mmCIF file of N, CA and C in Angstrom:
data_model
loop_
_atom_site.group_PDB
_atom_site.id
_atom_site.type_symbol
_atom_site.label_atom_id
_atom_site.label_comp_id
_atom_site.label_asym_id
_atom_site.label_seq_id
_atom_site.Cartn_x
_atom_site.Cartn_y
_atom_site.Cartn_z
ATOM 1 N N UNK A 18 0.844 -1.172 0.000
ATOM 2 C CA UNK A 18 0.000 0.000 0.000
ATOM 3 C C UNK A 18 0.892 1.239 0.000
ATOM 4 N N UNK A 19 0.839 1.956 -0.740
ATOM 5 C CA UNK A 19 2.060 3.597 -0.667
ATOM 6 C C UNK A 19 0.610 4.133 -0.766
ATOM 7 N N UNK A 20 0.883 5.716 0.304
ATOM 8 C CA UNK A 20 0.147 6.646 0.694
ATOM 9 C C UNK A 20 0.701 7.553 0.271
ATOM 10 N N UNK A 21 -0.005 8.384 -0.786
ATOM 11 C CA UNK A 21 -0.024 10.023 -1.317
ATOM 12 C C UNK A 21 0.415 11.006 -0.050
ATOM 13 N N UNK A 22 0.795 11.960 -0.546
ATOM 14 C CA UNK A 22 1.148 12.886 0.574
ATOM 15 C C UNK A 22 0.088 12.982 1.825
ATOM 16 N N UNK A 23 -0.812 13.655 0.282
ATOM 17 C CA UNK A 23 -2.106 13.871 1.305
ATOM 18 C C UNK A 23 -2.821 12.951 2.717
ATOM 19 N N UNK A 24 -2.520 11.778 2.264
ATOM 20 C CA UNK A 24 -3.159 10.912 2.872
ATOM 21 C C UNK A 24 -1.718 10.840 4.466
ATOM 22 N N UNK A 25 -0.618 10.763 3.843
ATOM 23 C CA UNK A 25 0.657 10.750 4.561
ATOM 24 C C UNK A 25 0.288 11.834 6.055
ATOM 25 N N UNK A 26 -0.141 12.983 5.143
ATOM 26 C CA UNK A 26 0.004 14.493 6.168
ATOM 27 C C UNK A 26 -1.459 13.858 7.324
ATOM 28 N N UNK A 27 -2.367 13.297 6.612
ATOM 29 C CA UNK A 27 -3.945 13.093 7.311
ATOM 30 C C UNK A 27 -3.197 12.394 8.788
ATOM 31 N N UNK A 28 -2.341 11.176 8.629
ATOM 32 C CA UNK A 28 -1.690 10.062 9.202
ATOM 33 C C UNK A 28 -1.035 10.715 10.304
ATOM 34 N N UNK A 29 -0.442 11.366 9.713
ATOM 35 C CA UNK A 29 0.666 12.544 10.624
ATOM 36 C C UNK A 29 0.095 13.512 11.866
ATOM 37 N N UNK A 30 -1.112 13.683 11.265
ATOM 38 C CA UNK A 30 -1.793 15.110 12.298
ATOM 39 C C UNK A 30 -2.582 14.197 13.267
ATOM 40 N N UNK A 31 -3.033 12.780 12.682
ATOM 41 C CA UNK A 31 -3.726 11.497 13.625
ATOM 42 C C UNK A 31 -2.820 11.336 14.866
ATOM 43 N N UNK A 32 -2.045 11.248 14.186
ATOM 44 C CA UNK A 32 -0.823 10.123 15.190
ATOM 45 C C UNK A 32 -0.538 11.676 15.670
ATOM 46 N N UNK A 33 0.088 12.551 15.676
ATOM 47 C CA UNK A 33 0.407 13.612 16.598
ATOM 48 C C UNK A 33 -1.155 13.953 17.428
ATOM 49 N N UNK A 34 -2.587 14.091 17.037
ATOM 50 C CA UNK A 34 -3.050 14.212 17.828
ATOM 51 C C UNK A 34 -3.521 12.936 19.197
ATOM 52 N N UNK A 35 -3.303 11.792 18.509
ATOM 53 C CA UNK A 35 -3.277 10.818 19.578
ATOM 54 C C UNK A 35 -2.339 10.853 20.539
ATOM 55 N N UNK A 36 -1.322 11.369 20.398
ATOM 56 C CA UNK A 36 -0.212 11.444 21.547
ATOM 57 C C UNK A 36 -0.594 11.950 22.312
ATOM 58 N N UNK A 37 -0.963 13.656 22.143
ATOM 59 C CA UNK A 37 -1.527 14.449 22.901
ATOM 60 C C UNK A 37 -2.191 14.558 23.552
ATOM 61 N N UNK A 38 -3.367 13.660 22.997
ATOM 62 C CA UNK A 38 -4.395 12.660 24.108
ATOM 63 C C UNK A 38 -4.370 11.886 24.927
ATOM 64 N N UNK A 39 -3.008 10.694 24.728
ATOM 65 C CA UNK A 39 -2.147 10.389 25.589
ATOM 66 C C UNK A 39 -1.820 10.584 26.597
ATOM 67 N N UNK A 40 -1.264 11.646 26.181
ATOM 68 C CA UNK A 40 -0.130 12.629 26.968
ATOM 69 C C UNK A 40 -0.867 13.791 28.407
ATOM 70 N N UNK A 41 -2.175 13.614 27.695
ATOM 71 C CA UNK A 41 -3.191 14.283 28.757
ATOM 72 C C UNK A 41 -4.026 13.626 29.237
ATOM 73 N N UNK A 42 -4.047 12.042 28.512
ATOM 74 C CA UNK A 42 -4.394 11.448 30.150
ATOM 75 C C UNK A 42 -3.653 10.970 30.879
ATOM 76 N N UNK A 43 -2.557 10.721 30.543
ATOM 77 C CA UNK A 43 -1.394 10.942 31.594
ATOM 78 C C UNK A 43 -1.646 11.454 32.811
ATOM 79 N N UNK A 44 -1.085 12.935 32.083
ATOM 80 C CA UNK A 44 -1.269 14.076 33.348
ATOM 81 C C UNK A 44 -2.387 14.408 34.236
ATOM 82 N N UNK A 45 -3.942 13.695 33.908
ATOM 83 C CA UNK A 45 -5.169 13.619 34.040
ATOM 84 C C UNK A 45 -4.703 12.602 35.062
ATOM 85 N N UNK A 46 -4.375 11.402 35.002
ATOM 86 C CA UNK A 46 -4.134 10.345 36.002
ATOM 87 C C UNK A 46 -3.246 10.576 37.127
ATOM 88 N N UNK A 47 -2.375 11.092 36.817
ATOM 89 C CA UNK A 47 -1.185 12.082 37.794
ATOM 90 C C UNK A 47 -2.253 12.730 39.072
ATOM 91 N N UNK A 48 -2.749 13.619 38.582
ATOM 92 C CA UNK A 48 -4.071 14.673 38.920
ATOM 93 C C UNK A 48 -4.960 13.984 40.172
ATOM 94 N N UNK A 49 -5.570 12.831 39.270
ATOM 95 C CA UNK A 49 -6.460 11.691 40.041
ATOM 96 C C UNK A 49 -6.075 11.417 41.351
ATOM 97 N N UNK A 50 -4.335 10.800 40.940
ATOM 98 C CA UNK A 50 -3.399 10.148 42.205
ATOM 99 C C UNK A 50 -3.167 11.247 43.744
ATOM 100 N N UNK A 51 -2.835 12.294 42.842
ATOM 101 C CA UNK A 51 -2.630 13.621 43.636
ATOM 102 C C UNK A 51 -3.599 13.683 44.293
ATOM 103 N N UNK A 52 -5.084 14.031 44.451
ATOM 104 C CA UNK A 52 -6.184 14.013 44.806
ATOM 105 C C UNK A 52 -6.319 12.910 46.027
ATOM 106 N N UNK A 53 -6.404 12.258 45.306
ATOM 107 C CA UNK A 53 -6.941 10.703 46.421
ATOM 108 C C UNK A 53 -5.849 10.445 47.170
ATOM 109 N N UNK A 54 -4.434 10.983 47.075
ATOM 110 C CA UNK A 54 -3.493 10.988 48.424
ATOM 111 C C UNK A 54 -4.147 12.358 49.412
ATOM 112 N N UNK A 55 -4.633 13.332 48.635
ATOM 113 C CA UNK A 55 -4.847 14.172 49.719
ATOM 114 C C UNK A 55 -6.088 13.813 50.327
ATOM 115 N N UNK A 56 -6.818 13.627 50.107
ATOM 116 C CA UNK A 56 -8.472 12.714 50.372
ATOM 117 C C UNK A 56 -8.171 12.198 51.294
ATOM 118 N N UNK A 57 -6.615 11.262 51.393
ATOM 119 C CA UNK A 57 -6.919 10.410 52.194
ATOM 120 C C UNK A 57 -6.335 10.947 53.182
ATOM 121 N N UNK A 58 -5.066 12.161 53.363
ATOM 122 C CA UNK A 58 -4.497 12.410 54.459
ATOM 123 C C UNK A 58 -5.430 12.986 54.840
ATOM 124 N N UNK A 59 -6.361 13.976 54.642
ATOM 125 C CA UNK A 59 -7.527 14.884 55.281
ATOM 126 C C UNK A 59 -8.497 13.627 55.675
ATOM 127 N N UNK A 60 -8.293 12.600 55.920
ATOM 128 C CA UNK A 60 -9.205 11.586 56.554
ATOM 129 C C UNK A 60 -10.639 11.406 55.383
ATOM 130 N N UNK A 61 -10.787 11.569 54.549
ATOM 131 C CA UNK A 61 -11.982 12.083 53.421
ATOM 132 C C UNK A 61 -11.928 10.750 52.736
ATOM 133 N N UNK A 62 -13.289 10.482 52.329
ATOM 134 C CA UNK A 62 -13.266 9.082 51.912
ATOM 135 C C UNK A 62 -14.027 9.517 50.742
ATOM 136 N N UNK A 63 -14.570 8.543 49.847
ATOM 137 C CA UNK A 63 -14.759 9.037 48.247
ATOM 138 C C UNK A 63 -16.460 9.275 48.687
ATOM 139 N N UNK A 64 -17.087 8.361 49.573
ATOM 140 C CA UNK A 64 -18.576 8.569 49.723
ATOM 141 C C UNK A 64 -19.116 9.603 50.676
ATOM 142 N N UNK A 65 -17.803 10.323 51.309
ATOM 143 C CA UNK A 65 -18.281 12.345 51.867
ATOM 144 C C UNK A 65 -17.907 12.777 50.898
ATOM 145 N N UNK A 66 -17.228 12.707 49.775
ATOM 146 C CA UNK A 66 -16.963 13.475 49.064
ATOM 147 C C UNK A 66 -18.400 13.710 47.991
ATOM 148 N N UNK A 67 -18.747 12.462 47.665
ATOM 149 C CA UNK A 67 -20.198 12.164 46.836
ATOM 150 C C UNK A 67 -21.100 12.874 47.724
ATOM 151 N N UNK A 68 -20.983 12.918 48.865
ATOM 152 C CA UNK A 68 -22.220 13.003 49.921
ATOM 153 C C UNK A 68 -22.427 14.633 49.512
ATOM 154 N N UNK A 69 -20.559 15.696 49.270
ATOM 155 C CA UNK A 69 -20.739 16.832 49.873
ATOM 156 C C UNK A 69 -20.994 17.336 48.381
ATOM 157 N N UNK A 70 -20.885 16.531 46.935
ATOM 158 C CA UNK A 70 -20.463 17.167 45.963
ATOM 159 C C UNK A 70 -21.782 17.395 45.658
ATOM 160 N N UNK A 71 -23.340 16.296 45.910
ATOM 161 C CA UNK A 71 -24.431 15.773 45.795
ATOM 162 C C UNK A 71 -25.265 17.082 46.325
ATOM 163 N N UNK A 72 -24.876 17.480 47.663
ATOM 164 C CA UNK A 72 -25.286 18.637 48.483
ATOM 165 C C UNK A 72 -25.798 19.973 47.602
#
């Protein structure tokens, strides 16, 4: 199969935007971790948090 430019460049902007998506749920999961360590040192459990977000 050989791909025309065009089709080449389509491939190119795919795959660079999938990284990025990647790459931000990454940092999205990072985020998560960060969170639920502090949750837990403030004694906070996920169902006051539902309880207070619900409020």
């Amino acid at each position: 199969m050989k791909l025309d430019a065009s089709n080449h460049a389509t491939l190119t902007v795919q795959r660079v935007e999938f990284e990025r998506l990647v790459e931000e749920l990454s940092q999205l999961k990072q985020c998560i971790r960060k969170y639920d360590r502090l949750f837990q040192q403030l004694g906070l459990n996920k169902n006051h948090i539902s309880q207070q977000l619900g409020a």
